mmCIF file of C-alpha atoms in Angstrom:
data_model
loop_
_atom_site.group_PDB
_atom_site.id
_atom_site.type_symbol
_atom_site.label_atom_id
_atom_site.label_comp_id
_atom_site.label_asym_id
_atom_site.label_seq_id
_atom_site.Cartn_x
_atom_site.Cartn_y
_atom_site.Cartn_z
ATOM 1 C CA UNK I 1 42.126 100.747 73.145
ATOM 2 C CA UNK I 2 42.537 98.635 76.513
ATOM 3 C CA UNK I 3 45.670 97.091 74.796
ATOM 4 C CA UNK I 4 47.000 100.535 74.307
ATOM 5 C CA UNK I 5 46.301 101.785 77.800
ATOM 6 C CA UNK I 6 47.997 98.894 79.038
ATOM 7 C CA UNK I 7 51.046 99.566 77.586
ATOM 8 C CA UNK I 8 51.127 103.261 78.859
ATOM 9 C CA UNK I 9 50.449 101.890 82.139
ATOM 10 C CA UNK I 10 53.201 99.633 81.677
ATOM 11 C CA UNK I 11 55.483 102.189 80.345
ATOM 12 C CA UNK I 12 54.631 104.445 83.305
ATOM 13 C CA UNK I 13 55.561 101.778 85.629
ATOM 14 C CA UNK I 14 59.182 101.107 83.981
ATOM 15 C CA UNK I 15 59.878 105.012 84.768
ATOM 16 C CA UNK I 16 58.703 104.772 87.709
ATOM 17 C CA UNK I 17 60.732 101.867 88.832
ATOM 18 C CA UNK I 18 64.180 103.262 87.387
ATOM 19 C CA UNK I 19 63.649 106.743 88.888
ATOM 20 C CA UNK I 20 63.124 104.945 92.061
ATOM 21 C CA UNK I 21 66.512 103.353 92.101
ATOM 22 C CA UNK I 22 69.419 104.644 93.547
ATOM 23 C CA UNK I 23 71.730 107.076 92.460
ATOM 24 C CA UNK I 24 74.299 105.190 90.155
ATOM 25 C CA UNK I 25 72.137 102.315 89.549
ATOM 26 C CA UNK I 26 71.689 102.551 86.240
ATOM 27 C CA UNK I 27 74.923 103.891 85.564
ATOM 28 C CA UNK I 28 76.985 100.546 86.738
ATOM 29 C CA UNK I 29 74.776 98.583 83.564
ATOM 30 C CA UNK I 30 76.951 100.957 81.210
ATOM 31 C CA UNK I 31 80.889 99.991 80.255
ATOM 32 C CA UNK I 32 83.329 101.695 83.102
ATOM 33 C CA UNK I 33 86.116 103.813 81.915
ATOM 34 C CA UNK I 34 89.193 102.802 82.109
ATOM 35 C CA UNK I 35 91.681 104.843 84.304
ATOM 36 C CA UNK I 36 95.161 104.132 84.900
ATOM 37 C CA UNK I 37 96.702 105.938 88.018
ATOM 38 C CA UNK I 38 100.257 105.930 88.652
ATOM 39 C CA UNK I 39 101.173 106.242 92.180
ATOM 40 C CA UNK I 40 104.679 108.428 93.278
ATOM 41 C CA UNK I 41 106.239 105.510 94.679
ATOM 42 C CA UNK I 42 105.727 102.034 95.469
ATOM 43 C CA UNK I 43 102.532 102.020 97.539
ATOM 44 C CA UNK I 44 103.006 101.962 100.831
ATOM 45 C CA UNK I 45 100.662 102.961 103.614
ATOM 46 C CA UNK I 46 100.258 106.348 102.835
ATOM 47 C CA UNK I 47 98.814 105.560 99.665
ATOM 48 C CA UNK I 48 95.795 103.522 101.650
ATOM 49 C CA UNK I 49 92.567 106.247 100.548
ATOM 50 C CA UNK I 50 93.083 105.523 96.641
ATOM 51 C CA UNK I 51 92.610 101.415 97.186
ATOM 52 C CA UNK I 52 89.642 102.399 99.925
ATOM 53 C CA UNK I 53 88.261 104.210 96.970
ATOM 54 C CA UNK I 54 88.431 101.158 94.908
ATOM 55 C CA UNK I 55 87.247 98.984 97.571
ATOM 56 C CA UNK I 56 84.193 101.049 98.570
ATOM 57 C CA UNK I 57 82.884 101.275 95.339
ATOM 58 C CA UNK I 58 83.228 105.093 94.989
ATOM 59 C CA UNK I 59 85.005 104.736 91.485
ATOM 60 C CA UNK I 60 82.556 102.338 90.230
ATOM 61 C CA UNK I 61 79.393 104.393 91.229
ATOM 62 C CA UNK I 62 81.502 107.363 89.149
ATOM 63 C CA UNK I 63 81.664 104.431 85.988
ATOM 64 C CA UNK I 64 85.124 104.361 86.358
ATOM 65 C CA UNK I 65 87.211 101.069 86.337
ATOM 66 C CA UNK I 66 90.934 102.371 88.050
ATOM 67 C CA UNK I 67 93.903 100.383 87.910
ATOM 68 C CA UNK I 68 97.116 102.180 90.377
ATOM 69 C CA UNK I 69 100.340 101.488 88.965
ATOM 70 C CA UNK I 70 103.484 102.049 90.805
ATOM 71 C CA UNK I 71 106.347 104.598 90.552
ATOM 72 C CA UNK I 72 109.918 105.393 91.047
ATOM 73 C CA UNK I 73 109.303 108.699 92.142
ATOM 74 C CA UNK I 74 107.396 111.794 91.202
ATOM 75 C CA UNK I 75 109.581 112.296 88.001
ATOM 76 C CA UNK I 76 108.560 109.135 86.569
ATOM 77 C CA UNK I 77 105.041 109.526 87.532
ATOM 78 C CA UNK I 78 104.740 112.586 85.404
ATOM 79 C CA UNK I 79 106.537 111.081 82.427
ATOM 80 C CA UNK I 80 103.898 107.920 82.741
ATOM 81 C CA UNK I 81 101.472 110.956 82.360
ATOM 82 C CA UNK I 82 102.898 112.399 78.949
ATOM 83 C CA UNK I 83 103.778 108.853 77.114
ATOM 84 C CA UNK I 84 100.056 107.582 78.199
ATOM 85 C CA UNK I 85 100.651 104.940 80.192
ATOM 86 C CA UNK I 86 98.909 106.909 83.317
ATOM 87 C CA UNK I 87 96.051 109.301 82.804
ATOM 88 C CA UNK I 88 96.115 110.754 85.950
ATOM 89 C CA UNK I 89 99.067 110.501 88.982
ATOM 90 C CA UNK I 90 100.203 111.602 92.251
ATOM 91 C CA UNK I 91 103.055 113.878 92.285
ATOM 92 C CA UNK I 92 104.169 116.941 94.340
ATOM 93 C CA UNK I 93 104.432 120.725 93.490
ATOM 94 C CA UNK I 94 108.173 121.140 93.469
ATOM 95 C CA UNK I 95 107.753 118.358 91.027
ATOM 96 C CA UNK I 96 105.828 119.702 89.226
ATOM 97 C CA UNK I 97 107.588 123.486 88.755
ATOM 98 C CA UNK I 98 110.789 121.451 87.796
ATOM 99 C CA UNK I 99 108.744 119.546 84.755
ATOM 100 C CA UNK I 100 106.780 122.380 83.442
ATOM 101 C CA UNK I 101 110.292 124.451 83.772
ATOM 102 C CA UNK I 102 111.282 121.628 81.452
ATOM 103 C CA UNK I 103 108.183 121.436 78.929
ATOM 104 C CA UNK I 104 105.813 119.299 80.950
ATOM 105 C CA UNK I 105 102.274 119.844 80.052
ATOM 106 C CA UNK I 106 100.620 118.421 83.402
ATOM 107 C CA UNK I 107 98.305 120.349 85.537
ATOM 108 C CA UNK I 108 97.340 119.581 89.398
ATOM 109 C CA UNK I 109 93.679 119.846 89.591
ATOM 110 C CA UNK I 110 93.609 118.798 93.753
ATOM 111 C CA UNK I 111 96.129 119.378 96.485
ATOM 112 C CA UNK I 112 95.986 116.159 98.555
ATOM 113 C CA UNK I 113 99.203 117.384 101.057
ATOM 114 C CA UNK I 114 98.624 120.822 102.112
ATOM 115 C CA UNK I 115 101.846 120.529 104.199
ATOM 116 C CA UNK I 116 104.744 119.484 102.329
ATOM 117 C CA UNK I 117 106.408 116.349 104.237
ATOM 118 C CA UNK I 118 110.228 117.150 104.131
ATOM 119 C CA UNK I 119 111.584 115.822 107.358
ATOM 120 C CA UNK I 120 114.647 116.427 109.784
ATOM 121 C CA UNK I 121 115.080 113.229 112.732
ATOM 122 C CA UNK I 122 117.059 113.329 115.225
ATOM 123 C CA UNK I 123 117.343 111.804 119.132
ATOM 124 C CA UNK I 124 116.889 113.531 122.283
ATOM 125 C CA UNK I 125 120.790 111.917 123.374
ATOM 126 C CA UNK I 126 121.484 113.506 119.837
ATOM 127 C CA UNK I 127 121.582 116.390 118.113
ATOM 128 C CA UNK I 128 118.017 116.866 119.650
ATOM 129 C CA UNK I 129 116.766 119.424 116.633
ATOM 130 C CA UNK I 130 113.715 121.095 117.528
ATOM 131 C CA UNK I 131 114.546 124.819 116.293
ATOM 132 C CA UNK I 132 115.277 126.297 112.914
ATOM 133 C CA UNK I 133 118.618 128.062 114.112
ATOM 134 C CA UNK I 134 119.615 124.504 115.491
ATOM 135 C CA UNK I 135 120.036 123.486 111.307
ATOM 136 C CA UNK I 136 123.329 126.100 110.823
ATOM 137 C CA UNK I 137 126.263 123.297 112.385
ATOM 138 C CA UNK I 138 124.563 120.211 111.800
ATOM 139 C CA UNK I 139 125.210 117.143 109.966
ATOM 140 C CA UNK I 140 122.460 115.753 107.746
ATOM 141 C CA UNK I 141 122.341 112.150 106.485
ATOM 142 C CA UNK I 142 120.780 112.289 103.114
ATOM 143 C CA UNK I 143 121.354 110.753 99.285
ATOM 144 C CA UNK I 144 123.251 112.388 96.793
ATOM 145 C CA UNK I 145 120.802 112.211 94.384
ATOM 146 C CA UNK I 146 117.868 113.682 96.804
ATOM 147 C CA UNK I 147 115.898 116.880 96.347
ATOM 148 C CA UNK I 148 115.220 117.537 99.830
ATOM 149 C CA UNK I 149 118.786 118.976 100.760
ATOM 150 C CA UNK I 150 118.114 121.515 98.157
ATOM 151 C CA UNK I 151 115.245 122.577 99.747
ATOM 152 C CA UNK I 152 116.307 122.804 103.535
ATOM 153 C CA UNK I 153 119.214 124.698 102.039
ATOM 154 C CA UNK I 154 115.742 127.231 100.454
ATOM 155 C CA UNK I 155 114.393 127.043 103.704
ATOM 156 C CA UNK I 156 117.155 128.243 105.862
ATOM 157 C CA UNK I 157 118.351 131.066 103.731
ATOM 158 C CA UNK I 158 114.471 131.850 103.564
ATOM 159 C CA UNK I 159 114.937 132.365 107.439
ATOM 160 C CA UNK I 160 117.797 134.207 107.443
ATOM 161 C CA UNK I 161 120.312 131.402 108.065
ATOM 162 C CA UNK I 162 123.289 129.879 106.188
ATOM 163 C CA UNK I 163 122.929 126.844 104.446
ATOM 164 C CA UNK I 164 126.403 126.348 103.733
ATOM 165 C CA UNK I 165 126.603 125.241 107.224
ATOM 166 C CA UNK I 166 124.483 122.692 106.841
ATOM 167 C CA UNK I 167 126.924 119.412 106.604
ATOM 168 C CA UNK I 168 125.405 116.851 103.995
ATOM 169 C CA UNK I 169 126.476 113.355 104.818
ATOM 170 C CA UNK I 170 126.492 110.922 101.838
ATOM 171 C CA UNK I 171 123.743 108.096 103.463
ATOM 172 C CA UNK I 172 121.782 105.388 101.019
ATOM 173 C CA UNK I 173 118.319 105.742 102.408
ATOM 174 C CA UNK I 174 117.802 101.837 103.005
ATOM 175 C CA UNK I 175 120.863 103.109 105.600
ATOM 176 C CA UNK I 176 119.723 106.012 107.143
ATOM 177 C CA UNK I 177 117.800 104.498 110.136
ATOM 178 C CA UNK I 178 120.843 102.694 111.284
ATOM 179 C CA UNK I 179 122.812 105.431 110.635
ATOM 180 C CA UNK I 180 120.983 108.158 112.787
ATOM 181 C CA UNK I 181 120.367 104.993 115.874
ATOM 182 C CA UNK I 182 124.222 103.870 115.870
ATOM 183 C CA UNK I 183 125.317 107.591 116.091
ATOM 184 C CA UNK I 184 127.166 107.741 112.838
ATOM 185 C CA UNK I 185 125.382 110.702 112.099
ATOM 186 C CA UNK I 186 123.579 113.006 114.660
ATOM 187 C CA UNK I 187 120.552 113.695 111.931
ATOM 188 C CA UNK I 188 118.468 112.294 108.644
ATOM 189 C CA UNK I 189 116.154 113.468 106.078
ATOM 190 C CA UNK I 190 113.395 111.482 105.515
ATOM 191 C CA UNK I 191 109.045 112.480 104.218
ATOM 192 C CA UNK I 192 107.551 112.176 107.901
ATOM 193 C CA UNK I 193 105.631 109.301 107.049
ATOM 194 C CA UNK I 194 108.795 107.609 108.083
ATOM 195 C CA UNK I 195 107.993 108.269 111.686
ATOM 196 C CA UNK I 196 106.042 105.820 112.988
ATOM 197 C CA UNK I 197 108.929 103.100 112.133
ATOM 198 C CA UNK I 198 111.665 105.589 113.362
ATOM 199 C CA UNK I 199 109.664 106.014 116.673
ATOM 200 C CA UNK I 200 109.655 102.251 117.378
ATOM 201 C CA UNK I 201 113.616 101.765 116.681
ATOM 202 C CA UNK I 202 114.468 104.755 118.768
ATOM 203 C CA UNK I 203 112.357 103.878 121.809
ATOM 204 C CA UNK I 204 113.474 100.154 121.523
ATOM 205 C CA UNK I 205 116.911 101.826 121.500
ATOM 206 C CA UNK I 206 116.360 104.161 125.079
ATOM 207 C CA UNK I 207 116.057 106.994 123.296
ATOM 208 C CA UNK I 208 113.195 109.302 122.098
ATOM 209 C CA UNK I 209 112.990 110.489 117.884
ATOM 210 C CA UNK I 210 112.889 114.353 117.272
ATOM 211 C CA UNK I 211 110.829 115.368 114.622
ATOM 212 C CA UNK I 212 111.314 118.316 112.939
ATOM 213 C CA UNK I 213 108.922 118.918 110.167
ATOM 214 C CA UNK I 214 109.633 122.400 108.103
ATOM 215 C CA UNK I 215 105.830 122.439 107.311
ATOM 216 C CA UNK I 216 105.500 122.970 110.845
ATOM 217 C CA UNK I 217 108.513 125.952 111.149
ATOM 218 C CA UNK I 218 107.033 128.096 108.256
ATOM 219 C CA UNK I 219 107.940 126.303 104.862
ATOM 220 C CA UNK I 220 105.029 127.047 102.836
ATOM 221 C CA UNK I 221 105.178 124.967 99.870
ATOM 222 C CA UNK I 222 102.131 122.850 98.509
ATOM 223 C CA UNK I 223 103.304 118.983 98.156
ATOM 224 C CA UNK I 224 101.243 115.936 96.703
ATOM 225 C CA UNK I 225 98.048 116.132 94.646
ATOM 226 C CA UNK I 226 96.268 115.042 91.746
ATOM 227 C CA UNK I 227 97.547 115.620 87.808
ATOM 228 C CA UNK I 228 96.868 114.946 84.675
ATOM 229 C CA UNK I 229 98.181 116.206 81.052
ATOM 230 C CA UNK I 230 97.057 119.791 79.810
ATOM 231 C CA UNK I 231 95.536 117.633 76.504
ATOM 232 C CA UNK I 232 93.594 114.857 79.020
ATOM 233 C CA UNK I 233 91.775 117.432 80.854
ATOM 234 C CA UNK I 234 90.900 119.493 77.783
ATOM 235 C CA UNK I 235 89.399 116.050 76.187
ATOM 236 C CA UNK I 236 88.347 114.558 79.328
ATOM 237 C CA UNK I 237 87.062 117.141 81.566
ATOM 238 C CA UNK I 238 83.852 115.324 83.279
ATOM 239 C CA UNK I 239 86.129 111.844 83.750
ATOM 240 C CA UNK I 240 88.505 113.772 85.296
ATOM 241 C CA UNK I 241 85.684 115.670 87.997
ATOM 242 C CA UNK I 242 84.099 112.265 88.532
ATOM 243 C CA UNK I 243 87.808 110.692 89.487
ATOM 244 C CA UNK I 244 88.769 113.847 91.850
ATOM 245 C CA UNK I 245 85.559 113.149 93.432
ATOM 246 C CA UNK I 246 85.369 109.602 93.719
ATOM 247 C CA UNK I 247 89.124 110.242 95.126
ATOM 248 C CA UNK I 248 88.228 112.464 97.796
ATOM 249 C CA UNK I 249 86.068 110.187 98.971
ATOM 250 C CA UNK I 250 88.522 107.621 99.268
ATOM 251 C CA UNK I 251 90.617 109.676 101.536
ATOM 252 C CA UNK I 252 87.845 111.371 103.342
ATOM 253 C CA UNK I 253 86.672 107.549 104.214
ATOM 254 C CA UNK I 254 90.411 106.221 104.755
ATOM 255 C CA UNK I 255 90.683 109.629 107.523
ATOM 256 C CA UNK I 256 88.085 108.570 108.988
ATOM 257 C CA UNK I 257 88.305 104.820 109.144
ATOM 258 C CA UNK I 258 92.422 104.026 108.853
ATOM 259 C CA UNK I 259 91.802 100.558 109.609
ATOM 260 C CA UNK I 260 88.830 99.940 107.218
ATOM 261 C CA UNK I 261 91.244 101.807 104.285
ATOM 262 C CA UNK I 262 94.014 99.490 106.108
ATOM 263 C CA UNK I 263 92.883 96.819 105.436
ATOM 264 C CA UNK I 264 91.425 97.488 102.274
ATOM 265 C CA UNK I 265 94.520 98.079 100.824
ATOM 266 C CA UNK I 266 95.963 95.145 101.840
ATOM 267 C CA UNK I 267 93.618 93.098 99.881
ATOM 268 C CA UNK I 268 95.705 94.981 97.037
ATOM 269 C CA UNK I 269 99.025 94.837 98.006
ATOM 270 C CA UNK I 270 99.115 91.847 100.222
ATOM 271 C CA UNK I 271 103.095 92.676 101.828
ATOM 272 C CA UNK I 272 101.645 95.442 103.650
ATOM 273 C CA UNK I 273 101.331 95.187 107.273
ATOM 274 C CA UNK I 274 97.504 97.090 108.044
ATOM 275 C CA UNK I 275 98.951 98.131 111.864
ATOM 276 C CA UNK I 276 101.966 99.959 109.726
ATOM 277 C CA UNK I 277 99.348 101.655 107.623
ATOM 278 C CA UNK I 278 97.185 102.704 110.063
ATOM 279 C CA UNK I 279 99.787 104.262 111.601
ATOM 280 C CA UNK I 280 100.831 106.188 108.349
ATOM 281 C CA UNK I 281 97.732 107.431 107.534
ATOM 282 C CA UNK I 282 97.650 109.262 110.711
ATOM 283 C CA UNK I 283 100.820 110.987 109.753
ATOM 284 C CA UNK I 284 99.703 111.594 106.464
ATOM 285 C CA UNK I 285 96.172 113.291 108.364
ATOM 286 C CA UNK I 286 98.587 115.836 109.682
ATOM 287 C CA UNK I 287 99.690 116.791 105.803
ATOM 288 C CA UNK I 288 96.295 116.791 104.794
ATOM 289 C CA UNK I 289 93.998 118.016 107.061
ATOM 290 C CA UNK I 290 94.528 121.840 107.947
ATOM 291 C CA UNK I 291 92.450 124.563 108.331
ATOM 292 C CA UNK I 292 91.751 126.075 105.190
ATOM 293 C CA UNK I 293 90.841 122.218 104.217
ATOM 294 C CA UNK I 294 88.557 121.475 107.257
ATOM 295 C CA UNK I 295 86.924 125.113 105.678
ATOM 296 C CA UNK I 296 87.020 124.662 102.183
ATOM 297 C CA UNK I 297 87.235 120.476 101.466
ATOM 298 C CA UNK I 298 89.438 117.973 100.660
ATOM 299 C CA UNK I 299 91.559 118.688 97.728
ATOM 300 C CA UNK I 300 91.028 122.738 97.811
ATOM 301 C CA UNK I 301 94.239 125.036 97.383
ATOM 302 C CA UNK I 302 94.474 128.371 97.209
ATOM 303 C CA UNK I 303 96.049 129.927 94.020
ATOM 304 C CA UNK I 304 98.099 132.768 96.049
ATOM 305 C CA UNK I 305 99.404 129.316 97.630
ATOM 306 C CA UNK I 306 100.160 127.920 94.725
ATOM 307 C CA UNK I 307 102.052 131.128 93.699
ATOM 308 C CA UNK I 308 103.851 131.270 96.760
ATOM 309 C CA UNK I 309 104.823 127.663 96.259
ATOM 310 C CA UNK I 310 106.055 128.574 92.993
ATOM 311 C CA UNK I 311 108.074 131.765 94.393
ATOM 312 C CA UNK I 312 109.947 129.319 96.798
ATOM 313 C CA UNK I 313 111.525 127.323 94.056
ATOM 314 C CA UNK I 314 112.574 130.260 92.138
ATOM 315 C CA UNK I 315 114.045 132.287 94.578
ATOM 316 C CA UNK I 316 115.090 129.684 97.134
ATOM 317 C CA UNK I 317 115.933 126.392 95.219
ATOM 318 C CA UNK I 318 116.984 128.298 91.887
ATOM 319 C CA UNK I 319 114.408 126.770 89.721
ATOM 320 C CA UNK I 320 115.358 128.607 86.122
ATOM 321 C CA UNK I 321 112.846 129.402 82.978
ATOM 322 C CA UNK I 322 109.808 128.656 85.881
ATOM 323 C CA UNK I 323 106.065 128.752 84.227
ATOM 324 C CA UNK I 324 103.951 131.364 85.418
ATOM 325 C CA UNK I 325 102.060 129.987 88.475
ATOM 326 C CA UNK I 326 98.390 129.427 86.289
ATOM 327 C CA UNK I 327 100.253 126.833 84.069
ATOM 328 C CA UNK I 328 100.360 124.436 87.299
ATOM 329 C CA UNK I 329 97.020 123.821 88.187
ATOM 330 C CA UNK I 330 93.553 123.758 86.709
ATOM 331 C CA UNK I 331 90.210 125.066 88.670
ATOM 332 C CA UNK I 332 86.883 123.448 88.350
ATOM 333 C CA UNK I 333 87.711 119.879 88.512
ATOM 334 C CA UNK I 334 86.886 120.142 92.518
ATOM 335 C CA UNK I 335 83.149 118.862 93.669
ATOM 336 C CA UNK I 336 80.479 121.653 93.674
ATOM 337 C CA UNK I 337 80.015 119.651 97.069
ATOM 338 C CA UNK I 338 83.220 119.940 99.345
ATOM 339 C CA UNK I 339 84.001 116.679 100.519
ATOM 340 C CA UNK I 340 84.705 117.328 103.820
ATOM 341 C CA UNK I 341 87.550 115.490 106.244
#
């Protein structure tokens, strides 16, 4: 009988010492799953909270071993979703209209950029744009093969102006910087997380950059967030919460610690300068953090937003055979918790 008691007592103890460890403890003893992530582009500082989420551990306590994966843009990043070699990715909502339009099966389960980052530069000793009627007459250096044009061209008939006299200007974007500080053209198109390195070459140059973000002059279209394939969250619907949350954790640390996620990162992807990514993260804050986010959480959207995202593509960019606006995204893969910026 003393034997036997001392086993209970022993037994008693072992509980007692595992519900005593932390949260996660006994978790990181069991196999991680295996994510694969792909990216929307090469990464580049804007892309700093998903390695700070690596980095701080905030995967690993979710038992999930991630591995990011480049892209060539958003296109690619959804067909890496539907062959397999991604399970989740970073795209944007025009993006995403186009594919489903097209018989994608992704969904966006998080909106990471509220503010969509299309872009207009200019110099003050330029063409100096800082008003929406200042776009009818100008000449815009921008790629052939770029999507932006098409909507600036939404935007200003949205507002009443005409896009045909909007002058597109044939410019490679490796060219575009030189292009806009020589003169050759008075304006580029560029996401606004070119900035930072525009700002430095115009002031070295005597001259101050113009920003003119359409986020900012009443384009309301949703841009980046998190996907995934219609069949993946059907089959994986807890790895997918436990990634979204480990995720906004990544970016709620990286806003409020860019130099931490900076140089997190870098341990990553060792070409990247941490100063330069600072510096894009706080242009990136602007995308990400707005009201109904600093009310709601990280990652929250609003499905009349995501309708009206879907409305401007349609009517404004000419999207044809467009899903219904419930086939883009997928509700309950948030944190009961908001995760807060």
């Amino acid at each position: 009988m003393a034997r036997l008691n001392g086993l209970v007592l022993t037994a008693i103890s072992a509980l007692t010492l595992i519900s005593a460890l932390p949260r996660g403890a006994a978790a990181e003893d069991k196999p991680l799953t295996k994510i694969t992530f792909s990216l929307d582009f090469i990464p580049l500082g804007r892309h700093a909270p998903w390695y700070a989420a690596i980095a701080e551990g905030y995967f690993k306590r979710e038992g999930l071993d991630v591995s990011i994966i480049p892209s060539q843009g958003t296109a690619q990043t959804i067909q890496s979703i539907e062959a397999g070699t991604a399970q989740l990715g970073f795209t944007d909502v025009p993006s995403l209209v186009l594919a489903r339009a097209n018989g994608a099966k992704v969904k966006m389960v998080a909106v990471n950029y509220e503010k969509a980052p299309y872009a207009i530069f200019s110099l003050n000793t330029g063409a100096n744009v800082t008003q929406i009627k200042q776009l009818e007459g100008l000449t815009l250096g921008s790629g052939a093969g770029s999507f932006t044009p098409k909507v600036i061209a939404g935007f200003m008939t949205q507002h009443g102006l005409d896009p045909k006299k909007l002058t597109i200007s044939n410019v490679a974007p490796p060219a575009r910087a030189s292009a806009l500080l020589s003169g050759q053209v008075p304006s580029i198109e560029f996401f606004v997380m070119a900035k930072p390195g525009l700002e430095a070459a115009a002031k070295a140059k005597g001259a101050e950059l113009r920003t003119f973000l359409l986020a900012d002059h009443g384009l309301t279209l949703y841009s980046n967030g998190i996907v995934a394939s219609d069949d993946y969250l059907a089959k994986n619907p807890e790895i997918v919460r436990r990634f979204v949350r480990a995720s906004l954790r990544g970016w709620q640390f990286a806003l409020k610690d860019p130099k931490k996620a900076a140089e997190d990162q870098a341990k990553f992807v060792p070409s990247l300068d941490p100063a330069k990514s600072v510096a894009e993260i706080a242009v990136v804050k602007d995308l990400a953090v707005t009201p109904y986010v600093e009310k709601h959480g990280l990652g929250s959207f609003d499905p009349a937003e995501m309708k009206s995202s879907l409305d401007f593509m349609v009517k404004y960019v000419g999207v044809t055979n467009a899903p219904v606006a419930t086939d883009l995204y997928a509700t309950g893969f948030l944190p009961a918790k908001a995760v807060k910026p």
